[in-house]
């Protein structure tokens, strides 16, 4: 169950102490989003008090991908997520739930497959970028997608008021190394990108 680290003689004592010391009382649970965490936040809202969750530390599995590290979620006002994660092999396609595109059906008579229809041009919804603030660090021995494999990946990214800032992304691929930094500005309906990077000793023939 969720619990508060201080000892009190009654629930009234706890509420009085929390009101006298906003955000000073801390509690722990099995992790963000679990029943103890959510029930404590609901109790805090009903009692009109503010308490701070202790960061979750351990391992988690998401779509078959194992992540180790710490995650801290604060639900006062706009959600704020702070994460420091490590992984051995992280498959981005599995993490995002992406699937490989289906092959185009062959034409009758043994002809070549018909070309796939062009995807519809729809505006990108930028509202999710403005709904949460975050600071995430990730170190992965291997970062993989269906078409790319990056080793010794190291990245740090923050999200604040709709602006995603990639402080650094480092990794090794195709026999060389790359670094990347930049921003994705989603504070307005139209996305704006600004990135810069360096690459060295990458063997283009392997692409």
GROMACS .gro file of C-alpha atoms in nm, residues 3-206:
model
  204
    3UNK     CA    1   0.233   0.515   0.286
    4UNK     CA    2   0.363   0.843   0.421
    5UNK     CA    3   0.712   0.837   0.571
    6UNK     CA    4   0.621   1.041   0.883
    7UNK     CA    5   0.435   0.889   1.177
    8UNK     CA    6   0.104   1.041   1.290
    9UNK     CA    7  -0.144   0.949   1.559
   10UNK     CA    8  -0.447   1.007   1.337
   11UNK     CA    9  -0.555   1.093   0.985
   12UNK     CA   10  -0.646   1.441   1.108
   13UNK     CA   11  -0.287   1.490   1.229
   14UNK     CA   12  -0.157   1.388   0.886
   15UNK     CA   13  -0.389   1.629   0.702
   16UNK     CA   14  -0.302   1.914   0.939
   17UNK     CA   15   0.071   1.854   0.892
   18UNK     CA   16   0.033   1.837   0.513
   19UNK     CA   17  -0.160   2.164   0.502
   20UNK     CA   18   0.100   2.332   0.722
   21UNK     CA   19   0.383   2.198   0.504
   22UNK     CA   20   0.269   2.183   0.140
   23UNK     CA   21   0.471   1.940  -0.074
   24UNK     CA   22   0.696   1.853   0.224
   25UNK     CA   23   0.538   1.515   0.304
   26UNK     CA   24   0.649   1.234   0.074
   27UNK     CA   25   0.494   0.895   0.007
   28UNK     CA   26   0.596   0.586  -0.186
   29UNK     CA   27   0.398   0.327  -0.383
   30UNK     CA   28   0.461   0.050  -0.631
   31UNK     CA   29   0.513   0.312  -0.903
   32UNK     CA   30   0.339   0.583  -1.109
   33UNK     CA   31  -0.008   0.485  -1.229
   34UNK     CA   32  -0.052   0.200  -0.981
   35UNK     CA   33  -0.357   0.180  -0.755
   36UNK     CA   34  -0.172   0.299  -0.439
   37UNK     CA   35  -0.027   0.596  -0.629
   38UNK     CA   36  -0.358   0.702  -0.782
   39UNK     CA   37  -0.559   0.646  -0.462
   40UNK     CA   38  -0.315   0.861  -0.264
   41UNK     CA   39  -0.342   1.139  -0.522
   42UNK     CA   40  -0.723   1.119  -0.508
   43UNK     CA   41  -0.713   1.134  -0.128
   44UNK     CA   42  -0.479   1.436  -0.145
   45UNK     CA   43  -0.716   1.614  -0.383
   46UNK     CA   44  -1.019   1.542  -0.163
   47UNK     CA   45  -0.835   1.659   0.151
   48UNK     CA   46  -0.699   1.964  -0.032
   49UNK     CA   47  -0.338   1.880   0.051
   50UNK     CA   48  -0.024   1.846  -0.160
   51UNK     CA   49   0.215   1.555  -0.102
   52UNK     CA   50   0.513   1.447  -0.309
   53UNK     CA   51   0.562   1.096  -0.454
   54UNK     CA   52   0.900   0.931  -0.410
   55UNK     CA   53   1.057   0.835  -0.741
   56UNK     CA   54   0.999   0.477  -0.850
   57UNK     CA   55   1.319   0.275  -0.892
   58UNK     CA   56   1.341  -0.068  -1.049
   59UNK     CA   57   1.260  -0.247  -1.374
   60UNK     CA   58   0.960  -0.215  -1.602
   61UNK     CA   59   0.849  -0.396  -1.914
   62UNK     CA   60   0.666  -0.211  -2.192
   63UNK     CA   61   0.562  -0.398  -2.507
   64UNK     CA   62   0.827  -0.659  -2.434
   65UNK     CA   63   1.102  -0.400  -2.379
   66UNK     CA   64   1.276  -0.398  -2.039
   67UNK     CA   65   1.382  -0.064  -1.891
   68UNK     CA   66   1.576  -0.010  -1.568
   69UNK     CA   67   1.611   0.315  -1.376
   70UNK     CA   68   1.396   0.571  -1.200
   71UNK     CA   69   1.072   0.747  -1.293
   72UNK     CA   70   0.913   1.032  -1.100
   73UNK     CA   71   0.564   1.159  -1.190
   74UNK     CA   72   0.406   1.468  -1.034
   75UNK     CA   73   0.036   1.526  -1.094
   76UNK     CA   74  -0.003   1.880  -0.956
   77UNK     CA   75  -0.133   2.090  -1.247
   78UNK     CA   76   0.031   1.975  -1.570
   79UNK     CA   77   0.188   1.627  -1.530
   80UNK     CA   78   0.567   1.637  -1.497
   81UNK     CA   79   0.766   1.322  -1.574
   82UNK     CA   80   1.133   1.275  -1.484
   83UNK     CA   81   1.302   0.953  -1.595
   84UNK     CA   82   1.656   0.816  -1.591
   85UNK     CA   83   1.651   0.488  -1.782
   86UNK     CA   84   1.887   0.215  -1.900
   87UNK     CA   85   1.829  -0.071  -2.142
   88UNK     CA   86   2.030  -0.347  -2.302
   89UNK     CA   87   1.846  -0.380  -2.634
   90UNK     CA   88   1.561  -0.137  -2.701
   91UNK     CA   89   1.349  -0.203  -3.010
   92UNK     CA   90   1.175   0.126  -3.093
   93UNK     CA   91   0.928  -0.046  -3.327
   94UNK     CA   92   0.805  -0.273  -3.045
   95UNK     CA   93   0.807   0.011  -2.793
   96UNK     CA   94   0.586   0.228  -3.013
   97UNK     CA   95   0.366  -0.062  -3.116
   98UNK     CA   96   0.456  -0.006  -3.479
   99UNK     CA   97   0.408  -0.279  -3.735
  100UNK     CA   98   0.568  -0.339  -4.069
  101UNK     CA   99   0.361  -0.218  -4.364
  102UNK     CA  100   0.170  -0.490  -4.547
  103UNK     CA  101   0.294  -0.594  -4.889
  104UNK     CA  102   0.097  -0.465  -5.184
  105UNK     CA  103  -0.126  -0.729  -5.345
  106UNK     CA  104  -0.006  -0.876  -5.673
  107UNK     CA  105  -0.196  -0.796  -5.991
  108UNK     CA  106  -0.393  -1.070  -6.164
  109UNK     CA  107  -0.205  -1.259  -6.428
  110UNK     CA  108   0.125  -1.272  -6.240
  111UNK     CA  109   0.208  -0.907  -6.290
  112UNK     CA  110   0.410  -0.694  -6.052
  113UNK     CA  111   0.243  -0.585  -5.728
  114UNK     CA  112   0.036  -0.273  -5.759
  115UNK     CA  113   0.201   0.033  -5.604
  116UNK     CA  114   0.082   0.116  -5.255
  117UNK     CA  115  -0.145   0.420  -5.237
  118UNK     CA  116   0.023   0.737  -5.115
  119UNK     CA  117  -0.056   0.814  -4.751
  120UNK     CA  118  -0.307   1.089  -4.697
  121UNK     CA  119  -0.157   1.423  -4.601
  122UNK     CA  120  -0.302   1.503  -4.259
  123UNK     CA  121  -0.180   1.768  -4.015
  124UNK     CA  122   0.020   1.644  -3.716
  125UNK     CA  123  -0.161   1.690  -3.385
  126UNK     CA  124   0.082   1.885  -3.165
  127UNK     CA  125  -0.144   1.901  -2.858
  128UNK     CA  126   0.019   1.597  -2.685
  129UNK     CA  127   0.348   1.788  -2.673
  130UNK     CA  128   0.176   2.063  -2.476
  131UNK     CA  129  -0.011   1.834  -2.235
  132UNK     CA  130   0.290   1.722  -2.029
  133UNK     CA  131   0.638   1.838  -1.927
  134UNK     CA  132   0.921   1.586  -1.907
  135UNK     CA  133   1.291   1.529  -1.863
  136UNK     CA  134   1.424   1.194  -1.985
  137UNK     CA  135   1.769   1.040  -1.997
  138UNK     CA  136   1.827   0.708  -2.173
  139UNK     CA  137   2.134   0.489  -2.215
  140UNK     CA  138   2.098   0.176  -2.431
  141UNK     CA  139   2.359  -0.075  -2.544
  142UNK     CA  140   2.157  -0.117  -2.865
  143UNK     CA  141   1.881   0.103  -3.005
  144UNK     CA  142   1.707  -0.066  -3.298
  145UNK     CA  143   1.438  -0.008  -3.556
  146UNK     CA  144   1.339  -0.214  -3.859
  147UNK     CA  145   1.598  -0.028  -4.070
  148UNK     CA  146   1.856   0.103  -3.824
  149UNK     CA  147   2.074  -0.028  -3.542
  150UNK     CA  148   2.260   0.213  -3.315
  151UNK     CA  149   2.495   0.091  -3.042
  152UNK     CA  150   2.613   0.272  -2.728
  153UNK     CA  151   2.315   0.509  -2.754
  154UNK     CA  152   2.304   0.796  -2.507
  155UNK     CA  153   2.039   1.068  -2.514
  156UNK     CA  154   1.893   1.342  -2.297
  157UNK     CA  155   1.568   1.516  -2.386
  158UNK     CA  156   1.337   1.766  -2.216
  159UNK     CA  157   0.982   1.871  -2.296
  160UNK     CA  158   0.859   2.205  -2.167
  161UNK     CA  159   0.546   2.393  -2.278
  162UNK     CA  160   0.535   2.205  -2.608
  163UNK     CA  161   0.903   2.246  -2.698
  164UNK     CA  162   1.100   1.920  -2.718
  165UNK     CA  163   1.473   1.984  -2.671
  166UNK     CA  164   1.721   1.710  -2.756
  167UNK     CA  165   2.027   1.812  -2.554
  168UNK     CA  166   2.235   1.535  -2.702
  169UNK     CA  167   2.204   1.206  -2.884
  170UNK     CA  168   2.519   1.000  -2.929
  171UNK     CA  169   2.565   0.661  -3.084
  172UNK     CA  170   2.764   0.434  -3.310
  173UNK     CA  171   2.637   0.298  -3.642
  174UNK     CA  172   2.773   0.164  -3.972
  175UNK     CA  173   3.126   0.155  -3.835
  176UNK     CA  174   3.129   0.520  -3.730
  177UNK     CA  175   2.976   0.759  -3.479
  178UNK     CA  176   2.713   1.032  -3.480
  179UNK     CA  177   2.595   1.313  -3.253
  180UNK     CA  178   2.270   1.506  -3.280
  181UNK     CA  179   2.098   1.790  -3.096
  182UNK     CA  180   1.810   2.023  -3.165
  183UNK     CA  181   1.448   2.110  -3.096
  184UNK     CA  182   1.096   2.025  -3.205
  185UNK     CA  183   0.868   2.321  -3.139
  186UNK     CA  184   0.511   2.204  -3.086
  187UNK     CA  185   0.400   2.509  -2.890
  188UNK     CA  186   0.193   2.610  -3.192
  189UNK     CA  187  -0.031   2.403  -3.424
  190UNK     CA  188   0.243   2.386  -3.691
  191UNK     CA  189   0.554   2.187  -3.595
  192UNK     CA  190   0.896   2.351  -3.635
  193UNK     CA  191   1.221   2.152  -3.644
  194UNK     CA  192   1.577   2.270  -3.583
  195UNK     CA  193   1.850   2.005  -3.563
  196UNK     CA  194   2.224   1.987  -3.611
  197UNK     CA  195   2.467   1.700  -3.588
  198UNK     CA  196   2.800   1.546  -3.680
  199UNK     CA  197   2.895   1.209  -3.825
  200UNK     CA  198   3.234   1.054  -3.877
  201UNK     CA  199   3.370   0.731  -4.027
  202UNK     CA  200   3.023   0.608  -4.121
  203UNK     CA  201   3.040   0.356  -4.406
  204UNK     CA  202   2.767   0.469  -4.644
  205UNK     CA  203   2.782   0.140  -4.836
  206UNK     CA  204   2.617  -0.038  -4.542
   0.00000   0.00000   0.00000
